[in-house]
């Protein structure tokens, strides 16, 4: 048996090395452990409304102590904030050499403390406690549905900027970011909420497991977007000249099975005037072109949009008749459009973008002014009266992360549901390469699913240059965009079949997109490049469907 000895020693040495290299794969920097063993156990303070309404305490549990935050305030949010001496600067710079935010994770133990469904915000701040005046203020939000203690680990790349879009471009400098804020956002239901947490730590990993989009995987040329999507439509925004262009129409019909008119079915495109008898002058040239194209090629049509504050002919804006006359014109208009495309258009965005940004209030518009706060319901009713079968959608942007707007939208949606006037909700996916995060997409999507409505991820485009910081499409942004597309498709595909409707891309080629002209920065937001070449984002779309 002696001959085994050198082998055993060698094995032991190898095992030791394996242990060492395993140990080096992850380094934990404890920020707080309320047992008192952490770096700075008592340096958390309440902030904002929590100070006057809530209770913050370190409480004993089986593990010694944890931190508890009780929210019982009259407004919507409260935070506790680690103080300035608990900083990520505790991580020695040399340890972060060659690391990016992809390597760094925030890990903590968390319990909802008795209120399942509590929305929790974790914010990384640099600067004073106040949320919005900081240089860097990145937020991760999730809903804690179970009250079990659990350890969660969030990649810093998953944090998105929550308040000021001008900060989207800032990367988290892990030597610079200073504090951790943990807070409760009372979205609905009872104001009394509770969060308990412990063992807050930053974890730096040497290797990051590849999740999501894999740039090295190839996509067979025979694959198409529509074939990958088994139980929903893959839509594309089109316009009249492009459906008549063979280069475009070949890709439209090969890759997609649904179309939306980017502009041709808007009020400004169709509604040309009112004669002295009160008859509407309607021009169907462009809308018919698109519907005929769809019919000829067996494509679904999602109608966009009957009422939108950005597409109103001047004679409607300046209409001098009575409010009753105004309302009757709108009713006639909706009735005429829906009736013309009965059995041809499967679904309509009835009212588009009715809620004000960062608010739950209706957006000021001529419709609100002339028809009153019930105007949305009235428009849905006119559409329903014209066609009992057509699917009716409410469509808006930023609903994934603007929680005030989300609240306002779902008040409208719930009211429409109570009157049996709505079939689905469109989340316009005009998003950025690094925002919003997957969790936010999932949480917001669940709000539609739980109401048993159809989900439309409408108007997908992913900005890669939201601040104009880059002059050319870098490999890094290319991959980041692909990863974001992967997440969007992954989240959509995970919706139960009965709630799926369509995922619609807002244009074909990068140089066709509304983004560059609107924002004034060169951007590459779509799935195809300017030469009709498939981008990584295209491959990511298919990969997410094959998952
Ligand atoms: O067709 C005219 C052209 O003749 C003229 O020379 C040119 C000069 O500006 O304008 C052209 O019209 C433009 C039209 O797009 C077609 O390119 C309009 O100015 C321009 O305002 C219009 O922008 C559209 C925008 O909605 C406003 O209707 C974008 O293409 C379209 O992508 C965008 O889509 C909206 C959704 O409907 C709702 N959600 C937001 C989304 C992005 O803003």
JSON list of N, CA and C and ligand atoms in Angstrom, two decimals, residues 237 239 242 260-263 266 268-269 304-305 308 310-311 349 352-353 395-397 428 430 458-459 461 506-507 512-515 517-519, ligand 1:
[
{"chain": "A", "resi": 237, "resn": "UNK", "atom": "N", "xyz": [-43.26, 47.51, -36.20]},
{"chain": "A", "resi": 237, "resn": "UNK", "atom": "CA", "xyz": [-43.87, 48.78, -36.61]},
{"chain": "A", "resi": 237, "resn": "UNK", "atom": "C", "xyz": [-43.47, 49.06, -38.05]},
{"chain": "A", "resi": 239, "resn": "UNK", "atom": "N", "xyz": [-44.37, 51.30, -41.93]},
{"chain": "A", "resi": 239, "resn": "UNK", "atom": "CA", "xyz": [-45.01, 52.47, -42.52]},
{"chain": "A", "resi": 239, "resn": "UNK", "atom": "C", "xyz": [-45.28, 52.22, -44.01]},
{"chain": "A", "resi": 242, "resn": "UNK", "atom": "N", "xyz": [-42.39, 51.62, -46.58]},
{"chain": "A", "resi": 242, "resn": "UNK", "atom": "CA", "xyz": [-41.57, 50.41, -46.37]},
{"chain": "A", "resi": 242, "resn": "UNK", "atom": "C", "xyz": [-42.32, 49.12, -46.71]},
{"chain": "A", "resi": 260, "resn": "UNK", "atom": "N", "xyz": [-47.83, 46.73, -36.80]},
{"chain": "A", "resi": 260, "resn": "UNK", "atom": "CA", "xyz": [-48.48, 47.91, -36.23]},
{"chain": "A", "resi": 260, "resn": "UNK", "atom": "C", "xyz": [-48.05, 49.09, -37.10]},
{"chain": "A", "resi": 261, "resn": "UNK", "atom": "N", "xyz": [-48.99, 49.96, -37.44]},
{"chain": "A", "resi": 261, "resn": "UNK", "atom": "CA", "xyz": [-48.61, 51.15, -38.21]},
{"chain": "A", "resi": 261, "resn": "UNK", "atom": "C", "xyz": [-47.87, 52.09, -37.26]},
{"chain": "A", "resi": 262, "resn": "UNK", "atom": "N", "xyz": [-46.64, 52.46, -37.62]},
{"chain": "A", "resi": 262, "resn": "UNK", "atom": "CA", "xyz": [-45.88, 53.35, -36.74]},
{"chain": "A", "resi": 262, "resn": "UNK", "atom": "C", "xyz": [-46.58, 54.70, -36.62]},
{"chain": "A", "resi": 263, "resn": "UNK", "atom": "N", "xyz": [-47.15, 55.19, -37.74]},
{"chain": "A", "resi": 263, "resn": "UNK", "atom": "CA", "xyz": [-47.84, 56.47, -37.72]},
{"chain": "A", "resi": 263, "resn": "UNK", "atom": "C", "xyz": [-49.16, 56.51, -38.51]},
{"chain": "A", "resi": 266, "resn": "UNK", "atom": "N", "xyz": [-52.70, 56.83, -36.93]},
{"chain": "A", "resi": 266, "resn": "UNK", "atom": "CA", "xyz": [-52.93, 57.86, -35.92]},
{"chain": "A", "resi": 266, "resn": "UNK", "atom": "C", "xyz": [-53.95, 58.88, -36.45]},
{"chain": "A", "resi": 268, "resn": "UNK", "atom": "N", "xyz": [-53.94, 62.05, -36.74]},
{"chain": "A", "resi": 268, "resn": "UNK", "atom": "CA", "xyz": [-53.43, 63.07, -37.66]},
{"chain": "A", "resi": 268, "resn": "UNK", "atom": "C", "xyz": [-53.28, 62.54, -39.08]},
{"chain": "A", "resi": 269, "resn": "UNK", "atom": "N", "xyz": [-53.02, 61.24, -39.21]},
{"chain": "A", "resi": 269, "resn": "UNK", "atom": "CA", "xyz": [-52.85, 60.65, -40.54]},
{"chain": "A", "resi": 269, "resn": "UNK", "atom": "C", "xyz": [-54.19, 60.41, -41.22]},
{"chain": "A", "resi": 304, "resn": "UNK", "atom": "N", "xyz": [-52.86, 51.11, -33.96]},
{"chain": "A", "resi": 304, "resn": "UNK", "atom": "CA", "xyz": [-52.20, 52.12, -33.09]},
{"chain": "A", "resi": 304, "resn": "UNK", "atom": "C", "xyz": [-52.38, 53.48, -33.75]},
{"chain": "A", "resi": 305, "resn": "UNK", "atom": "N", "xyz": [-52.99, 54.41, -33.16]},
{"chain": "A", "resi": 305, "resn": "UNK", "atom": "CA", "xyz": [-53.75, 54.40, -31.93]},
{"chain": "A", "resi": 305, "resn": "UNK", "atom": "C", "xyz": [-54.92, 55.34, -32.11]},
{"chain": "A", "resi": 308, "resn": "UNK", "atom": "N", "xyz": [-54.52, 59.87, -29.02]},
{"chain": "A", "resi": 308, "resn": "UNK", "atom": "CA", "xyz": [-53.19, 60.13, -28.46]},
{"chain": "A", "resi": 308, "resn": "UNK", "atom": "C", "xyz": [-52.95, 61.64, -28.48]},
{"chain": "A", "resi": 310, "resn": "UNK", "atom": "N", "xyz": [-50.43, 63.31, -28.78]},
{"chain": "A", "resi": 310, "resn": "UNK", "atom": "CA", "xyz": [-49.41, 63.82, -29.69]},
{"chain": "A", "resi": 310, "resn": "UNK", "atom": "C", "xyz": [-49.83, 63.77, -31.16]},
{"chain": "A", "resi": 311, "resn": "UNK", "atom": "N", "xyz": [-51.00, 63.22, -31.42]},
{"chain": "A", "resi": 311, "resn": "UNK", "atom": "CA", "xyz": [-51.42, 63.16, -32.82]},
{"chain": "A", "resi": 311, "resn": "UNK", "atom": "C", "xyz": [-52.85, 63.67, -32.94]},
{"chain": "A", "resi": 349, "resn": "UNK", "atom": "N", "xyz": [-54.90, 49.98, -29.72]},
{"chain": "A", "resi": 349, "resn": "UNK", "atom": "CA", "xyz": [-54.55, 50.88, -28.62]},
{"chain": "A", "resi": 349, "resn": "UNK", "atom": "C", "xyz": [-55.63, 51.96, -28.67]},
{"chain": "A", "resi": 352, "resn": "UNK", "atom": "N", "xyz": [-53.74, 56.17, -25.82]},
{"chain": "A", "resi": 352, "resn": "UNK", "atom": "CA", "xyz": [-52.30, 56.02, -25.67]},
{"chain": "A", "resi": 352, "resn": "UNK", "atom": "C", "xyz": [-51.75, 57.11, -24.75]},
{"chain": "A", "resi": 353, "resn": "UNK", "atom": "N", "xyz": [-50.98, 56.70, -23.74]},
{"chain": "A", "resi": 353, "resn": "UNK", "atom": "CA", "xyz": [-50.22, 57.65, -22.90]},
{"chain": "A", "resi": 353, "resn": "UNK", "atom": "C", "xyz": [-51.10, 58.70, -22.22]},
{"chain": "A", "resi": 395, "resn": "UNK", "atom": "N", "xyz": [-52.28, 51.64, -23.62]},
{"chain": "A", "resi": 395, "resn": "UNK", "atom": "CA", "xyz": [-50.86, 51.56, -23.96]},
{"chain": "A", "resi": 395, "resn": "UNK", "atom": "C", "xyz": [-50.13, 52.79, -23.40]},
{"chain": "A", "resi": 396, "resn": "UNK", "atom": "N", "xyz": [-48.98, 52.57, -22.74]},
{"chain": "A", "resi": 396, "resn": "UNK", "atom": "CA", "xyz": [-48.26, 53.72, -22.18]},
{"chain": "A", "resi": 396, "resn": "UNK", "atom": "C", "xyz": [-46.78, 53.37, -21.98]},
{"chain": "A", "resi": 397, "resn": "UNK", "atom": "N", "xyz": [-45.95, 54.39, -21.76]},
{"chain": "A", "resi": 397, "resn": "UNK", "atom": "CA", "xyz": [-44.51, 54.17, -21.55]},
{"chain": "A", "resi": 397, "resn": "UNK", "atom": "C", "xyz": [-44.14, 54.38, -20.08]},
{"chain": "A", "resi": 428, "resn": "UNK", "atom": "N", "xyz": [-45.12, 50.04, -23.41]},
{"chain": "A", "resi": 428, "resn": "UNK", "atom": "CA", "xyz": [-44.20, 50.47, -24.46]},
{"chain": "A", "resi": 428, "resn": "UNK", "atom": "C", "xyz": [-42.79, 50.20, -23.94]},
{"chain": "A", "resi": 430, "resn": "UNK", "atom": "N", "xyz": [-39.76, 51.34, -24.68]},
{"chain": "A", "resi": 430, "resn": "UNK", "atom": "CA", "xyz": [-38.67, 52.24, -25.08]},
{"chain": "A", "resi": 430, "resn": "UNK", "atom": "C", "xyz": [-37.74, 52.29, -23.88]},
{"chain": "A", "resi": 458, "resn": "UNK", "atom": "N", "xyz": [-45.16, 46.43, -26.21]},
{"chain": "A", "resi": 458, "resn": "UNK", "atom": "CA", "xyz": [-45.27, 47.16, -27.47]},
{"chain": "A", "resi": 458, "resn": "UNK", "atom": "C", "xyz": [-44.06, 48.08, -27.64]},
{"chain": "A", "resi": 459, "resn": "UNK", "atom": "N", "xyz": [-43.75, 48.44, -28.83]},
{"chain": "A", "resi": 459, "resn": "UNK", "atom": "CA", "xyz": [-42.78, 49.50, -29.11]},
{"chain": "A", "resi": 459, "resn": "UNK", "atom": "C", "xyz": [-41.38, 49.24, -28.54]},
{"chain": "A", "resi": 461, "resn": "UNK", "atom": "N", "xyz": [-37.65, 49.17, -28.30]},
{"chain": "A", "resi": 461, "resn": "UNK", "atom": "CA", "xyz": [-36.35, 49.60, -28.81]},
{"chain": "A", "resi": 461, "resn": "UNK", "atom": "C", "xyz": [-35.47, 49.84, -27.60]},
{"chain": "A", "resi": 506, "resn": "UNK", "atom": "N", "xyz": [-40.19, 48.32, -32.38]},
{"chain": "A", "resi": 506, "resn": "UNK", "atom": "CA", "xyz": [-40.59, 49.62, -32.93]},
{"chain": "A", "resi": 506, "resn": "UNK", "atom": "C", "xyz": [-39.66, 50.06, -34.07]},
{"chain": "A", "resi": 507, "resn": "UNK", "atom": "N", "xyz": [-39.73, 49.28, -35.16]},
{"chain": "A", "resi": 507, "resn": "UNK", "atom": "CA", "xyz": [-38.94, 49.60, -36.34]},
{"chain": "A", "resi": 507, "resn": "UNK", "atom": "C", "xyz": [-37.95, 48.49, -36.65]},
{"chain": "A", "resi": 512, "resn": "UNK", "atom": "N", "xyz": [-33.68, 53.56, -39.06]},
{"chain": "A", "resi": 512, "resn": "UNK", "atom": "CA", "xyz": [-35.09, 53.92, -39.26]},
{"chain": "A", "resi": 512, "resn": "UNK", "atom": "C", "xyz": [-35.71, 54.47, -37.99]},
{"chain": "A", "resi": 513, "resn": "UNK", "atom": "N", "xyz": [-35.03, 54.29, -36.88]},
{"chain": "A", "resi": 513, "resn": "UNK", "atom": "CA", "xyz": [-35.68, 54.54, -35.58]},
{"chain": "A", "resi": 513, "resn": "UNK", "atom": "C", "xyz": [-35.95, 56.02, -35.32]},
{"chain": "A", "resi": 514, "resn": "UNK", "atom": "N", "xyz": [-37.03, 56.26, -34.60]},
{"chain": "A", "resi": 514, "resn": "UNK", "atom": "CA", "xyz": [-37.40, 57.60, -34.17]},
{"chain": "A", "resi": 514, "resn": "UNK", "atom": "C", "xyz": [-36.41, 58.15, -33.14]},
{"chain": "A", "resi": 515, "resn": "UNK", "atom": "N", "xyz": [-35.58, 57.28, -32.54]},
{"chain": "A", "resi": 515, "resn": "UNK", "atom": "CA", "xyz": [-34.76, 57.67, -31.38]},
{"chain": "A", "resi": 515, "resn": "UNK", "atom": "C", "xyz": [-33.72, 58.73, -31.74]},
{"chain": "A", "resi": 517, "resn": "UNK", "atom": "N", "xyz": [-33.45, 60.94, -34.35]},
{"chain": "A", "resi": 517, "resn": "UNK", "atom": "CA", "xyz": [-33.99, 62.29, -34.61]},
{"chain": "A", "resi": 517, "resn": "UNK", "atom": "C", "xyz": [-34.59, 62.94, -33.35]},
{"chain": "A", "resi": 518, "resn": "UNK", "atom": "N", "xyz": [-35.23, 62.14, -32.51]},
{"chain": "A", "resi": 518, "resn": "UNK", "atom": "CA", "xyz": [-35.91, 62.73, -31.36]},
{"chain": "A", "resi": 518, "resn": "UNK", "atom": "C", "xyz": [-34.92, 63.22, -30.30]},
{"chain": "A", "resi": 519, "resn": "UNK", "atom": "N", "xyz": [-33.89, 62.41, -30.01]},
{"chain": "A", "resi": 519, "resn": "UNK", "atom": "CA", "xyz": [-32.97, 62.77, -28.93]},
{"chain": "A", "resi": 519, "resn": "UNK", "atom": "C", "xyz": [-31.73, 63.51, -29.40]},
{"chain": "B", "resi": 1, "resn": "LIG", "atom": "O1", "xyz": [-43.64, 62.30, -42.98]},
{"chain": "B", "resi": 1, "resn": "LIG", "atom": "C1", "xyz": [-43.12, 63.59, -42.61]},
{"chain": "B", "resi": 1, "resn": "LIG", "atom": "C2", "xyz": [-42.22, 64.13, -43.66]},
{"chain": "B", "resi": 1, "resn": "LIG", "atom": "O2", "xyz": [-42.97, 64.35, -44.83]},
{"chain": "B", "resi": 1, "resn": "LIG", "atom": "C3", "xyz": [-41.58, 65.42, -43.18]},
{"chain": "B", "resi": 1, "resn": "LIG", "atom": "O3", "xyz": [-40.65, 65.88, -44.12]},
{"chain": "B", "resi": 1, "resn": "LIG", "atom": "C4", "xyz": [-40.86, 65.20, -41.87]},
{"chain": "B", "resi": 1, "resn": "LIG", "atom": "C5", "xyz": [-40.28, 66.47, -41.31]},
{"chain": "B", "resi": 1, "resn": "LIG", "atom": "O4", "xyz": [-40.20, 66.46, -39.92]},
{"chain": "B", "resi": 1, "resn": "LIG", "atom": "O5", "xyz": [-41.77, 64.67, -40.93]},
{"chain": "B", "resi": 1, "resn": "LIG", "atom": "C6", "xyz": [-42.34, 63.44, -41.33]},
{"chain": "B", "resi": 1, "resn": "LIG", "atom": "O6", "xyz": [-43.22, 63.02, -40.32]},
{"chain": "B", "resi": 1, "resn": "LIG", "atom": "C7", "xyz": [-42.64, 62.51, -39.14]},
{"chain": "B", "resi": 1, "resn": "LIG", "atom": "C8", "xyz": [-43.15, 61.09, -38.92]},
{"chain": "B", "resi": 1, "resn": "LIG", "atom": "O7", "xyz": [-42.69, 60.61, -37.71]},
{"chain": "B", "resi": 1, "resn": "LIG", "atom": "C9", "xyz": [-42.72, 60.13, -40.04]},
{"chain": "B", "resi": 1, "resn": "LIG", "atom": "O8", "xyz": [-41.33, 60.02, -40.03]},
{"chain": "B", "resi": 1, "resn": "LIG", "atom": "C10", "xyz": [-43.06, 63.40, -37.99]},
{"chain": "B", "resi": 1, "resn": "LIG", "atom": "O9", "xyz": [-42.46, 64.67, -38.13]},
{"chain": "B", "resi": 1, "resn": "LIG", "atom": "C11", "xyz": [-42.63, 62.77, -36.71]},
{"chain": "B", "resi": 1, "resn": "LIG", "atom": "O10", "xyz": [-43.17, 63.52, -35.62]},
{"chain": "B", "resi": 1, "resn": "LIG", "atom": "C12", "xyz": [-43.15, 61.36, -36.61]},
{"chain": "B", "resi": 1, "resn": "LIG", "atom": "O11", "xyz": [-42.67, 60.80, -35.42]},
{"chain": "B", "resi": 1, "resn": "LIG", "atom": "C13", "xyz": [-43.36, 59.67, -34.96]},
{"chain": "B", "resi": 1, "resn": "LIG", "atom": "C14", "xyz": [-43.86, 59.97, -33.55]},
{"chain": "B", "resi": 1, "resn": "LIG", "atom": "O12", "xyz": [-44.41, 58.80, -32.97]},
{"chain": "B", "resi": 1, "resn": "LIG", "atom": "C15", "xyz": [-44.94, 61.03, -33.58]},
{"chain": "B", "resi": 1, "resn": "LIG", "atom": "O13", "xyz": [-46.08, 60.58, -34.26]},
{"chain": "B", "resi": 1, "resn": "LIG", "atom": "C16", "xyz": [-42.39, 58.52, -34.95]},
{"chain": "B", "resi": 1, "resn": "LIG", "atom": "O14", "xyz": [-42.12, 58.12, -36.28]},
{"chain": "B", "resi": 1, "resn": "LIG", "atom": "C17", "xyz": [-43.00, 57.33, -34.20]},
{"chain": "B", "resi": 1, "resn": "LIG", "atom": "O15", "xyz": [-42.03, 56.33, -34.03]},
{"chain": "B", "resi": 1, "resn": "LIG", "atom": "C18", "xyz": [-43.47, 57.77, -32.84]},
{"chain": "B", "resi": 1, "resn": "LIG", "atom": "O16", "xyz": [-44.05, 56.66, -32.18]},
{"chain": "B", "resi": 1, "resn": "LIG", "atom": "C19", "xyz": [-44.50, 56.89, -30.86]},
{"chain": "B", "resi": 1, "resn": "LIG", "atom": "C20", "xyz": [-45.71, 56.02, -30.65]},
{"chain": "B", "resi": 1, "resn": "LIG", "atom": "O17", "xyz": [-46.69, 56.31, -31.61]},
{"chain": "B", "resi": 1, "resn": "LIG", "atom": "C21", "xyz": [-46.27, 56.19, -29.25]},
{"chain": "B", "resi": 1, "resn": "LIG", "atom": "N1", "xyz": [-45.25, 55.95, -28.27]},
{"chain": "B", "resi": 1, "resn": "LIG", "atom": "C22", "xyz": [-44.05, 56.72, -28.42]},
{"chain": "B", "resi": 1, "resn": "LIG", "atom": "C23", "xyz": [-43.46, 56.51, -29.81]},
{"chain": "B", "resi": 1, "resn": "LIG", "atom": "C24", "xyz": [-42.16, 57.27, -29.96]},
{"chain": "B", "resi": 1, "resn": "LIG", "atom": "O18", "xyz": [-42.36, 58.65, -29.86]}
]
